[in-house]
């Protein structure tokens, strides 16, 4: 077993914070303070990641289309999305007369809170893991599918036919693709023997699961990437907000900061989906270890786990953006065909093969 | 059996065609120096223009101050928004025939939509589009231009 770098381990630091707080005040207040600290950190993280994913998307789509992209605000347009956010903050929030006021105002918060909640279970590094639930994978799945409630409410309460159509499409899409996401994750849970995200990451100490699980793991990864792109309502599955047919789908009637909430939540969902893929398939913060190559493993250990985690997530986000700017949008019947005729049967058979491989003990690196 | 074979064939060809598209876009993505957008105000000195650019309508004159316009007025009839006005005068040729020649070719740039119908229909190729596109002026009267130069005549043999 290769020795680990305690230098990169955040456990002692977080425990020190916990012990200090518990020494300073009663356990109730200590927990409350911890929640406040984590919440504020996440708010900052959320804003920065959301804004810079928007910037990255605009730059990447520009390069793919042989354009320059935003380049006026700051060097290389680096502050463009901040300027956009300021603009959105100052815009008027239009209230629709015929809309269902309560639900109309509630919907963006449901969407953004669900993406916020899902972030809590993601392990960023060893010790930097807000909640290590023993059903982490299930929790992220359950929470991220709550977002569709917000989208349906937004479409319904806007009292506009385009919004309603968009919301209904989105509902049909997310309910179907949820299955494939779950099935592809189950295949890896079978391989890991656990649903706890920290155990899953630890299980990839010798080799990442995508290599460990032969072809079933690779199939599960491909199915997950397709289904996760559909889950986040991104192109080529963005028919819930198809600009050319439905104005903007479920958020047609929203303006100002409420629109920004939907916008940020979409990018944050993409980040969550990508970091889940990185954690489950590519080992999360675990460096690349290859059994038998001890010196190589030592070199990889020098790179901090946070960098590994961020790097993998960024690569997966890049792949998802690559999808979006390459493929044309699917029709609703093609979308459901793809799910029910192809992805679901494939992932069901895939679980079977994976279970067989695990039962026979044929994983690589065991 | 055949259905199962076709099922996997569909998957295979779908993945293959998707990969073809992704190869194209990734090739563009990894070649940022092939960007076609021109950063206009900065690169004004070495701006690369293309022949097909429709900047404004001009009437080419040769070195003897001759143009090719016979003042037939077809361009004026074809212009969808009345941009062109061909003013002609009737003169008498030395052999006693009456003939219509161009007096003033008035082109209102402010009304032009650059559709190119006038150039397309011109029977004697008297007018073309030039690449000059910086037309901003402070007074819209300045946009009304006379295209034929002072004292220009019809090129011999152009009618």
Coordinates of C-alpha atoms in Angstrom, one line a residue:
Chain A
X1 CA 0.0 0.0 0.0
X2 CA 1.4 3.4 -1.0
X3 CA 1.7 5.8 1.9
X4 CA -0.7 8.7 1.8
X5 CA 0.1 12.4 2.2
X6 CA -1.3 13.6 5.4
X7 CA -0.5 17.1 4.2
X8 CA -3.4 16.9 1.8
X9 CA -5.8 15.4 4.4
X10 CA -8.3 18.0 5.6
X11 CA -9.8 15.7 8.3
X12 CA -7.6 17.0 11.2
X13 CA -8.4 20.6 10.2
X14 CA -12.2 20.1 10.1
X15 CA -12.0 18.2 13.4
X16 CA -10.0 21.0 14.9
X17 CA -12.7 23.5 13.8
X18 CA -15.3 21.2 15.3
X19 CA -13.5 20.8 18.6
X20 CA -12.8 24.5 19.0
X21 CA -16.4 25.4 18.4
X22 CA -17.7 22.8 20.8
X23 CA -15.3 24.1 23.4
X24 CA -16.4 27.6 22.9
X25 CA -20.2 27.1 23.0
X26 CA -22.9 24.6 23.7
X27 CA -23.3 21.7 21.2
X28 CA -26.5 23.2 19.7
X29 CA -24.8 26.4 18.9
X30 CA -21.6 24.6 17.7
X31 CA -23.7 22.7 15.1
X32 CA -25.5 25.9 14.1
X33 CA -22.2 27.8 13.6
X34 CA -20.8 24.9 11.6
X35 CA -23.9 25.0 9.4
X36 CA -23.6 28.7 8.9
X37 CA -19.9 28.5 8.0
X38 CA -20.5 25.7 5.5
X39 CA -23.6 27.5 4.1
X40 CA -21.7 30.7 3.5
X41 CA -18.8 28.9 1.9
X42 CA -21.2 27.1 -0.3
X43 CA -22.9 30.3 -1.3
X44 CA -19.6 31.8 -2.4
X45 CA -18.7 28.6 -4.1
X46 CA -22.1 28.4 -5.8
X47 CA -21.8 31.9 -7.2
X48 CA -18.3 31.6 -8.4
X49 CA -18.8 28.2 -10.0
X50 CA -22.1 29.2 -11.6
X51 CA -20.8 32.4 -13.1
X52 CA -17.6 30.8 -14.4
X53 CA -19.4 27.9 -15.9
X54 CA -21.5 30.3 -17.9
X55 CA -18.3 32.1 -19.0
X56 CA -16.7 28.8 -19.9
X57 CA -19.7 27.7 -21.9
X58 CA -19.8 30.9 -23.9
X59 CA -16.0 30.7 -24.6
X60 CA -16.2 27.0 -25.5
X61 CA -19.2 27.4 -27.8
X62 CA -17.4 30.3 -29.4
X63 CA -14.3 28.3 -30.1
X64 CA -16.3 25.4 -31.4
X65 CA -18.1 27.8 -33.8
X66 CA -14.9 29.5 -34.9
X67 CA -15.8 32.7 -33.0
X68 CA -14.0 34.7 -30.3
X69 CA -16.6 34.8 -27.6
X70 CA -16.9 37.4 -24.9
X71 CA -13.7 39.5 -24.9
X72 CA -14.6 43.1 -23.9
X73 CA -15.2 43.1 -20.1
X74 CA -11.8 42.5 -18.6
X75 CA -8.9 40.5 -20.2
X76 CA -10.4 37.8 -22.4
X77 CA -13.9 38.8 -21.2
X78 CA -13.2 37.4 -17.8
X79 CA -15.6 39.6 -16.0
X80 CA -18.4 39.3 -18.6
X81 CA -20.6 37.0 -16.5
X82 CA -20.2 39.2 -13.4
X83 CA -21.4 42.2 -15.5
X84 CA -24.3 40.0 -16.7
X85 CA -25.2 39.1 -13.1
X86 CA -25.2 42.8 -12.1
X87 CA -27.4 43.5 -15.0
X88 CA -29.8 40.7 -14.0
X89 CA -29.9 41.9 -10.4
X90 CA -30.9 45.4 -11.5
X91 CA -33.6 44.4 -13.9
X92 CA -37.2 44.7 -13.1
X93 CA -38.9 41.6 -11.7
X94 CA -42.1 41.5 -13.8
X95 CA -45.1 40.0 -11.9
X96 CA -47.6 38.4 -14.2
X97 CA -51.2 39.4 -13.5
X98 CA -52.8 36.0 -14.3
X99 CA -50.0 34.0 -12.7
X100 CA -50.4 31.9 -9.6
X101 CA -48.4 34.3 -7.4
X102 CA -47.3 31.9 -4.6
X103 CA -46.1 29.1 -6.9
X104 CA -44.7 31.5 -9.4
X105 CA -42.4 33.0 -6.8
X106 CA -41.7 29.7 -5.1
X107 CA -40.5 27.8 -8.2
X108 CA -37.1 29.4 -8.7
X109 CA -36.3 28.8 -5.1
X110 CA -37.2 25.1 -5.3
X111 CA -35.0 24.7 -8.3
X112 CA -32.0 26.5 -6.7
X113 CA -32.4 24.9 -3.3
X114 CA -32.4 21.3 -4.7
X115 CA -29.2 22.0 -6.6
X116 CA -27.8 23.4 -3.4
X117 CA -28.8 20.4 -1.3
X118 CA -27.3 18.0 -3.8
X119 CA -23.9 19.8 -3.4
X120 CA -23.8 18.8 0.3
X121 CA -23.0 15.1 -0.4
X122 CA -20.2 15.7 -2.8
X123 CA -16.7 14.8 -1.5
X124 CA -14.3 17.5 -2.6
X125 CA -11.2 16.0 -0.9
X126 CA -10.4 13.8 2.0
X127 CA -12.1 15.5 5.0
X128 CA -13.7 18.1 2.8
X129 CA -17.0 16.4 2.7
X130 CA -20.0 18.2 4.2
X131 CA -22.2 15.2 4.9
X132 CA -20.9 11.7 4.5
X133 CA -24.2 9.9 4.2
X134 CA -24.2 6.1 4.0
X135 CA -26.6 6.3 1.1
X136 CA -24.8 9.3 -0.6
X137 CA -25.5 8.1 -4.2
X138 CA -29.2 7.6 -3.4
X139 CA -29.4 11.0 -1.7
X140 CA -27.9 12.9 -4.6
X141 CA -30.2 11.0 -7.0
X142 CA -33.3 11.8 -4.9
X143 CA -32.5 15.4 -4.3
X144 CA -31.5 16.2 -7.9
X145 CA -34.7 14.8 -9.2
X146 CA -36.6 17.2 -6.9
X147 CA -35.6 20.0 -9.3
X148 CA -38.3 18.9 -11.7
X149 CA -40.9 19.9 -9.2
X150 CA -39.7 23.5 -9.4
X151 CA -39.7 23.3 -13.2
X152 CA -43.2 21.9 -13.3
X153 CA -44.4 24.6 -10.9
X154 CA -42.7 27.3 -12.9
X155 CA -44.4 26.1 -16.1
X156 CA -47.8 25.7 -14.5
X157 CA -47.9 28.9 -12.5
X158 CA -46.8 31.1 -15.4
X159 CA -50.2 30.7 -17.0
X160 CA -48.6 30.6 -20.4
X161 CA -48.9 27.8 -23.0
X162 CA -45.2 27.8 -23.9
X163 CA -44.2 27.5 -20.3
X164 CA -46.6 24.7 -19.7
X165 CA -45.5 22.8 -22.8
X166 CA -41.9 23.2 -21.7
X167 CA -42.6 22.1 -18.2
X168 CA -44.5 19.0 -19.4
X169 CA -41.7 18.1 -21.7
X170 CA -39.2 18.5 -19.0
X171 CA -41.3 16.3 -16.6
X172 CA -41.6 13.5 -19.2
X173 CA -37.9 13.8 -19.9
X174 CA -36.6 13.8 -16.3
X175 CA -38.9 11.0 -15.2
X176 CA -37.7 8.7 -17.9
X177 CA -34.0 9.6 -17.8
X178 CA -33.9 9.3 -14.0
X179 CA -34.2 5.5 -14.5
X180 CA -31.1 5.3 -16.7
X181 CA -29.1 7.5 -14.3
X182 CA -30.1 5.3 -11.4
X183 CA -29.4 2.1 -13.3
X184 CA -25.9 3.1 -14.4
X185 CA -25.1 4.3 -10.9
X186 CA -26.4 1.0 -9.4
X187 CA -23.9 -0.9 -11.7
X188 CA -21.1 0.9 -10.0
X189 CA -22.6 0.6 -6.5
X190 CA -22.6 -3.2 -7.1
X191 CA -18.9 -3.0 -8.0
X192 CA -18.1 -0.8 -5.0
X193 CA -20.4 -2.7 -2.6
X194 CA -21.5 0.5 -1.0
X195 CA -23.6 3.6 -1.6
X196 CA -21.5 5.8 0.7
X197 CA -19.5 8.2 -1.5
X198 CA -16.4 8.2 0.8
X199 CA -16.3 4.4 0.6
X200 CA -16.7 4.5 -3.2
X201 CA -13.8 6.9 -3.4
X202 CA -11.7 4.8 -1.1
X203 CA -12.5 1.7 -3.1
X204 CA -10.8 3.4 -6.1
X205 CA -7.5 3.7 -4.3
X206 CA -5.8 1.0 -6.5
X207 CA -7.7 1.7 -9.7
X208 CA -10.6 3.8 -10.8
X209 CA -13.9 2.0 -11.2
X210 CA -14.2 2.8 -14.9
X211 CA -11.1 0.7 -15.5
X212 CA -11.8 -1.8 -12.8
X213 CA -15.2 -2.9 -14.0
X214 CA -14.2 -3.9 -17.6
X215 CA -16.8 -3.2 -20.3
X216 CA -19.8 -2.9 -18.0
X217 CA -18.3 0.1 -16.2
X218 CA -17.5 1.8 -19.5
X219 CA -21.1 1.1 -20.7
X220 CA -22.4 2.5 -17.4
X221 CA -20.3 5.6 -17.9
X222 CA -21.6 6.2 -21.4
X223 CA -25.2 5.6 -20.3
X224 CA -24.7 7.9 -17.3
X225 CA -23.2 10.7 -19.5
X226 CA -26.2 10.6 -21.9
X227 CA -28.8 10.3 -19.2
X228 CA -27.2 13.0 -17.0
X229 CA -27.0 15.4 -19.9
X230 CA -30.8 14.8 -20.4
X231 CA -31.4 15.2 -16.7
X232 CA -29.9 18.6 -16.6
X233 CA -32.1 19.8 -19.5
X234 CA -29.0 20.6 -21.6
X235 CA -28.7 20.3 -25.3
X236 CA -29.2 18.0 -27.3
X237 CA -32.0 17.3 -24.8
X238 CA -32.9 20.9 -24.1
X239 CA -36.4 20.6 -25.6
X240 CA -37.9 21.8 -22.4
X241 CA -36.5 25.3 -23.1
X242 CA -36.2 25.0 -26.9
X243 CA -35.7 28.6 -27.9
X244 CA -36.8 28.1 -31.5
X245 CA -40.2 26.5 -30.6
X246 CA -41.2 27.5 -27.1
X247 CA -39.6 30.9 -26.6
X248 CA -37.7 29.8 -23.5
X249 CA -39.9 27.0 -22.2
X250 CA -40.6 27.0 -18.5
X251 CA -38.8 30.2 -17.7
X252 CA -40.4 32.3 -20.5
X253 CA -42.2 34.5 -18.0
X254 CA -39.4 35.0 -15.5
X255 CA -37.2 38.1 -15.5
X256 CA -34.4 39.6 -13.5
X257 CA -32.9 37.7 -10.6
X258 CA -35.6 34.9 -10.7
X259 CA -34.5 34.1 -14.2
X260 CA -30.9 34.2 -13.0
X261 CA -31.8 31.6 -10.4
X262 CA -33.0 29.2 -13.1
X263 CA -29.9 30.0 -15.2
X264 CA -27.5 29.4 -12.3
X265 CA -29.3 26.3 -11.1
X266 CA -29.0 24.8 -14.6
X267 CA -25.2 25.3 -14.6
X268 CA -24.9 24.1 -11.0
X269 CA -26.9 21.0 -11.8
X270 CA -24.4 20.4 -14.6
X271 CA -21.6 20.8 -12.1
X272 CA -23.2 18.4 -9.6
X273 CA -23.8 15.8 -12.3
X274 CA -20.3 16.1 -13.5
X275 CA -18.7 15.9 -10.1
X276 CA -20.9 12.8 -9.3
X277 CA -19.6 11.2 -12.5
X278 CA -16.1 12.1 -11.5
X279 CA -16.5 10.6 -8.1
X280 CA -18.3 7.4 -9.1
X281 CA -16.4 6.5 -12.3
X282 CA -13.1 8.4 -12.2
X283 CA -12.3 8.2 -8.5
X284 CA -13.3 11.7 -7.2
X285 CA -10.3 13.2 -5.4
X286 CA -8.3 9.9 -5.6
X287 CA -5.2 10.3 -7.7
X288 CA -4.7 7.9 -10.6
X289 CA -3.1 4.7 -9.3
X290 CA -2.2 1.8 -11.4
X291 CA -1.5 -1.5 -9.6
X292 CA 2.1 -2.6 -9.9
X293 CA 3.5 0.8 -10.8
X294 CA 4.6 2.0 -7.3
X295 CA 6.8 4.9 -8.4
X296 CA 4.1 6.2 -10.8
X297 CA 1.6 6.0 -7.9
X298 CA 4.0 8.0 -5.7
X299 CA 4.3 10.7 -8.3
X300 CA 0.5 10.9 -8.7
X301 CA 0.2 11.3 -4.9
X302 CA 2.1 14.6 -5.0
X303 CA -0.8 16.3 -6.9
X304 CA -3.3 17.5 -4.3
X305 CA -6.6 15.7 -4.2
X306 CA -8.6 18.9 -4.7
X307 CA -6.8 19.4 -8.0
X308 CA -7.6 15.9 -9.1
X309 CA -11.3 16.4 -8.2
X310 CA -11.5 19.7 -10.0
X311 CA -9.6 18.5 -13.0
X312 CA -11.9 15.5 -13.5
X313 CA -15.0 17.5 -13.0
X314 CA -13.8 20.1 -15.5
X315 CA -13.1 17.4 -18.1
X316 CA -16.6 15.9 -17.7
X317 CA -18.1 19.4 -17.9
X318 CA -16.1 20.0 -21.1
X319 CA -17.5 16.7 -22.6
X320 CA -21.0 17.8 -21.8
X321 CA -20.5 21.2 -23.4
X322 CA -19.0 19.4 -26.4
X323 CA -22.2 17.4 -26.7
X324 CA -24.3 20.5 -26.5
X325 CA -22.6 22.4 -29.2
X326 CA -22.3 19.4 -31.6
X327 CA -25.6 17.6 -31.7
X328 CA -28.9 18.9 -32.9
X329 CA -31.9 18.9 -30.5
X330 CA -33.9 15.7 -30.3
X331 CA -37.7 15.5 -30.9
X332 CA -39.8 14.3 -28.0
X333 CA -40.5 10.9 -29.6
X334 CA -36.8 10.4 -30.4
X335 CA -36.0 11.4 -26.8
X336 CA -38.3 8.8 -25.3
X337 CA -37.3 6.2 -27.9
X338 CA -33.7 6.6 -26.9
X339 CA -34.5 6.2 -23.3
X340 CA -37.0 3.3 -23.3
X341 CA -35.7 1.3 -26.2
X342 CA -32.0 1.7 -25.9
X343 CA -30.6 3.2 -22.6
X344 CA -32.9 1.4 -20.2
X345 CA -32.5 -2.2 -21.6
X346 CA -28.8 -1.7 -22.0
X347 CA -28.3 -0.5 -18.5
X348 CA -30.5 -3.4 -17.1
X349 CA -28.4 -6.0 -18.9
X350 CA -25.3 -4.1 -17.8
X351 CA -26.2 -4.5 -14.1
X352 CA -26.6 -8.2 -14.7
X353 CA -23.2 -8.5 -16.3
X354 CA -21.6 -6.3 -13.6
X355 CA -23.2 -8.4 -10.8
X356 CA -21.8 -11.6 -12.5
X357 CA -18.3 -10.1 -12.8
X358 CA -18.4 -9.1 -9.1
X359 CA -19.7 -12.5 -8.0
X360 CA -16.9 -14.2 -10.0
X361 CA -14.3 -11.8 -8.6
X362 CA -13.1 -10.8 -12.1
X363 CA -12.5 -7.1 -11.4
X364 CA -9.1 -5.8 -12.5
X365 CA -6.8 -5.1 -9.6
X366 CA -8.1 -7.5 -7.1
Chain B
X1 CA -32.5 -12.9 -34.6
X2 CA -32.5 -10.4 -37.4
X3 CA -34.2 -7.8 -35.1
X4 CA -31.5 -8.2 -32.5
X5 CA -28.8 -7.8 -35.1
X6 CA -30.5 -4.7 -36.4
X7 CA -30.8 -3.3 -32.9
X8 CA -27.1 -3.5 -32.3
X9 CA -26.4 -2.2 -35.8
X10 CA -28.5 0.9 -35.0
X11 CA -26.5 1.5 -31.8
X12 CA -23.2 1.0 -33.6
X13 CA -24.1 3.4 -36.5
X14 CA -25.6 5.9 -34.1
X15 CA -22.4 6.1 -32.1
X16 CA -20.3 6.2 -35.2
X17 CA -22.2 9.1 -36.7
X18 CA -22.2 11.0 -33.3
X19 CA -18.5 10.5 -33.1
X20 CA -18.1 11.9 -36.7
X21 CA -19.8 15.1 -35.5
X22 CA -17.9 15.3 -32.3
X23 CA -14.6 15.0 -34.3
X24 CA -15.5 18.0 -36.4
X25 CA -16.4 20.2 -33.4
X26 CA -13.3 19.1 -31.4
X27 CA -11.1 19.9 -34.4
X28 CA -12.5 23.4 -34.4
X29 CA -12.2 23.7 -30.6
X30 CA -8.5 22.8 -30.6
X31 CA -7.6 25.3 -33.4
X32 CA -8.4 28.7 -31.8
X33 CA -6.1 30.3 -34.3
X34 CA -8.5 29.5 -37.1
X35 CA -11.1 31.9 -35.8
X36 CA -12.8 33.7 -38.6
X37 CA -14.3 36.6 -36.6
X38 CA -12.5 39.9 -37.3
X39 CA -12.0 42.2 -34.4
X40 CA -13.1 45.2 -36.4
X41 CA -12.2 48.5 -34.8
X42 CA -8.8 47.2 -33.6
X43 CA -7.8 45.6 -37.0
X44 CA -9.0 48.5 -39.1
X45 CA -5.7 48.9 -40.8
X46 CA -5.4 45.3 -42.0
X47 CA -9.0 44.5 -42.3
X48 CA -9.6 41.7 -44.8
X49 CA -12.6 42.3 -47.0
X50 CA -14.1 39.9 -49.5
X51 CA -15.2 40.7 -53.0
X52 CA -18.8 39.7 -52.3
X53 CA -19.2 42.4 -49.6
X54 CA -22.0 44.8 -50.5
X55 CA -20.7 48.0 -49.1
X56 CA -22.3 50.7 -51.4
X57 CA -23.3 51.0 -55.0
X58 CA -20.7 52.6 -57.3
X59 CA -20.5 53.2 -61.0
X60 CA -17.0 52.4 -62.3
X61 CA -15.5 54.9 -64.7
X62 CA -12.5 54.3 -66.8
X63 CA -9.5 56.6 -67.2
X64 CA -11.2 58.6 -70.0
X65 CA -14.0 59.4 -67.6
X66 CA -16.4 57.1 -69.4
X67 CA -19.1 54.9 -67.7
X68 CA -21.3 52.2 -69.2
X69 CA -24.7 53.4 -68.1
X70 CA -27.2 53.8 -71.0
X71 CA -29.8 55.4 -68.7
X72 CA -32.3 52.6 -69.5
X73 CA -33.8 52.8 -66.0
X74 CA -34.1 49.1 -65.4
X75 CA -32.3 49.4 -62.1
X76 CA -34.7 52.1 -61.0
X77 CA -37.7 50.0 -61.9
X78 CA -36.3 46.9 -60.1
X79 CA -35.3 48.7 -56.9
X80 CA -37.8 47.6 -54.2
X81 CA -37.5 50.8 -52.1
X82 CA -36.9 53.6 -54.5
X83 CA -33.3 54.1 -53.8
X84 CA -32.2 54.8 -57.4
X85 CA -33.3 57.7 -59.6
X86 CA -31.9 57.8 -63.1
X87 CA -32.2 61.3 -64.6
X88 CA -31.7 61.3 -68.4
X89 CA -31.6 64.0 -71.0
X90 CA -32.4 63.7 -74.7
X91 CA -29.7 65.0 -77.0
X92 CA -29.4 65.0 -80.8
X93 CA -26.5 63.1 -82.3
X94 CA -24.5 64.6 -85.2
X95 CA -26.4 62.3 -87.7
X96 CA -29.7 63.8 -86.6
X97 CA -31.0 61.0 -84.4
X98 CA -32.5 61.7 -80.9
X99 CA -30.8 59.8 -78.1
X100 CA -31.3 59.5 -74.4
X101 CA -28.2 59.9 -72.3
X102 CA -27.5 59.8 -68.6
X103 CA -27.6 63.1 -66.8
X104 CA -27.5 62.2 -63.2
X105 CA -27.5 58.8 -61.5
X106 CA -28.9 59.5 -58.0
X107 CA -28.4 56.8 -55.3
X108 CA -29.8 57.3 -51.9
X109 CA -27.6 55.1 -49.6
X110 CA -29.9 55.7 -46.6
X111 CA -32.7 53.8 -48.3
X112 CA -30.6 51.0 -49.8
X113 CA -31.1 47.5 -48.3
X114 CA -28.2 46.1 -50.3
X115 CA -30.3 43.5 -52.0
X116 CA -28.3 43.7 -55.2
X117 CA -31.2 43.5 -57.6
X118 CA -30.0 46.6 -59.5
X119 CA -26.6 45.1 -60.2
X120 CA -28.2 41.8 -61.2
X121 CA -30.6 43.3 -63.7
X122 CA -28.3 45.9 -65.2
X123 CA -27.9 44.9 -68.9
X124 CA -24.6 46.7 -69.5
X125 CA -22.9 46.0 -66.1
X126 CA -22.7 49.7 -65.4
X127 CA -23.0 49.5 -61.6
X128 CA -21.3 47.3 -59.0
X129 CA -21.0 47.1 -55.2
X130 CA -17.8 48.3 -53.6
X131 CA -16.3 47.1 -50.3
X132 CA -16.4 50.5 -48.6
X133 CA -18.8 50.1 -45.7
X134 CA -18.0 52.9 -43.2
X135 CA -20.9 55.3 -44.2
X136 CA -21.6 57.1 -40.9
X137 CA -22.4 60.8 -41.5
X138 CA -24.0 63.5 -39.4
X139 CA -26.6 64.6 -42.0
X140 CA -28.7 62.2 -44.0
X141 CA -28.6 64.5 -47.0
X142 CA -25.0 63.5 -47.4
X143 CA -26.1 59.9 -48.1
X144 CA -27.8 60.9 -51.3
X145 CA -25.0 60.5 -53.9
X146 CA -24.6 61.1 -57.6
X147 CA -22.8 58.2 -59.0
X148 CA -21.7 59.4 -62.4
X149 CA -18.8 61.8 -62.3
X150 CA -18.9 65.4 -63.6
X151 CA -18.6 65.5 -67.4
X152 CA -18.5 61.8 -67.8
X153 CA -19.8 60.2 -71.1
X154 CA -21.0 56.9 -72.2
X155 CA -18.3 54.5 -73.2
X156 CA -18.1 53.9 -76.9
X157 CA -19.8 50.7 -78.0
X158 CA -21.4 50.1 -74.6
X159 CA -25.0 50.5 -75.7

